Amino acid sequence: MIKALKVVVHVVWAVSTIALGTLIGASYGWAHHGWIGAIALGTVGFSVGAFLAVDPLIVLEFL
């Protein structure tokens, strides 16, 4: 039961981190560079979000 809860929490963490990174990158790109910036910085945000989603302790190290 605990292992299943841990997997669910990690999936929720990964999805929310990737979505937040993409959202921040795309909104910043849209505000400052238009469509091309939104696509490019959304991709960068997706990559950073995926990197941070691997291990939540990485985020705590940055903080």
CSV table of C-alpha atoms in Angstrom, one decimal:
chain,number,residue,atom,x,y,z
A,1,MET,CA,0.0,0.0,0.0
A,2,ILE,CA,2.8,2.4,0.9
A,3,LYS,CA,4.6,1.6,-2.3
A,4,ALA,CA,1.5,2.3,-4.4
A,5,LEU,CA,1.0,5.6,-2.6
A,6,LYS,CA,4.7,6.5,-3.3
A,7,VAL,CA,4.2,5.8,-7.0
A,8,VAL,CA,1.1,7.9,-7.2
A,9,VAL,CA,2.7,10.8,-5.4
A,10,HIS,CA,5.7,10.6,-7.8
A,11,VAL,CA,3.5,10.6,-10.8
A,12,VAL,CA,1.5,13.6,-9.6
A,13,TRP,CA,4.8,15.4,-8.8
A,14,ALA,CA,6.2,14.6,-12.3
A,15,VAL,CA,3.1,15.7,-14.1
A,16,SER,CA,2.8,18.9,-12.1
A,17,THR,CA,6.5,19.8,-12.4
A,18,ILE,CA,6.6,19.2,-16.2
A,19,ALA,CA,3.3,21.1,-16.7
A,20,LEU,CA,4.5,24.1,-14.5
A,21,GLY,CA,7.8,24.3,-16.4
A,22,THR,CA,6.1,24.2,-19.7
A,23,LEU,CA,3.6,26.8,-18.7
A,24,ILE,CA,6.2,29.2,-17.3
A,25,GLY,CA,8.4,28.8,-20.4
A,26,ALA,CA,5.6,29.2,-22.8
A,27,SER,CA,4.0,32.2,-21.1
A,28,TYR,CA,7.3,34.0,-20.8
A,29,GLY,CA,8.1,33.2,-24.4
A,30,TRP,CA,4.7,34.4,-25.5
A,31,ALA,CA,5.0,37.7,-23.6
A,32,HIS,CA,8.4,38.6,-24.8
A,33,HIS,CA,9.0,36.9,-28.1
A,34,GLY,CA,5.6,35.8,-29.6
A,35,TRP,CA,4.8,32.4,-31.1
A,36,ILE,CA,8.3,31.3,-31.8
A,37,GLY,CA,9.4,32.3,-28.3
A,38,ALA,CA,6.4,30.5,-26.8
A,39,ILE,CA,7.3,27.3,-28.6
A,40,ALA,CA,11.0,27.5,-27.9
A,41,LEU,CA,10.8,28.4,-24.3
A,42,GLY,CA,7.9,26.0,-23.7
A,43,THR,CA,10.3,23.3,-25.0
A,44,VAL,CA,13.0,24.5,-22.7
A,45,GLY,CA,10.5,24.6,-19.7
A,46,PHE,CA,9.4,21.1,-20.6
A,47,SER,CA,13.0,19.9,-20.5
A,48,VAL,CA,13.8,21.6,-17.2
A,49,GLY,CA,10.5,20.3,-15.7
A,50,ALA,CA,11.4,16.7,-16.8
A,51,PHE,CA,14.8,17.0,-15.2
A,52,LEU,CA,13.3,18.3,-12.0
A,53,ALA,CA,10.6,15.6,-12.0
A,54,VAL,CA,13.2,12.8,-11.8
A,55,ASP,CA,14.0,13.4,-8.2
A,56,PRO,CA,12.1,15.9,-5.9
A,57,LEU,CA,15.3,16.2,-3.7
A,58,ILE,CA,17.0,18.1,-6.6
A,59,VAL,CA,14.4,20.8,-6.2
A,60,LEU,CA,15.1,21.0,-2.4
A,61,GLU,CA,18.9,21.3,-3.2
A,62,PHE,CA,18.2,24.3,-5.4
A,63,LEU,CA,16.1,26.0,-2.7
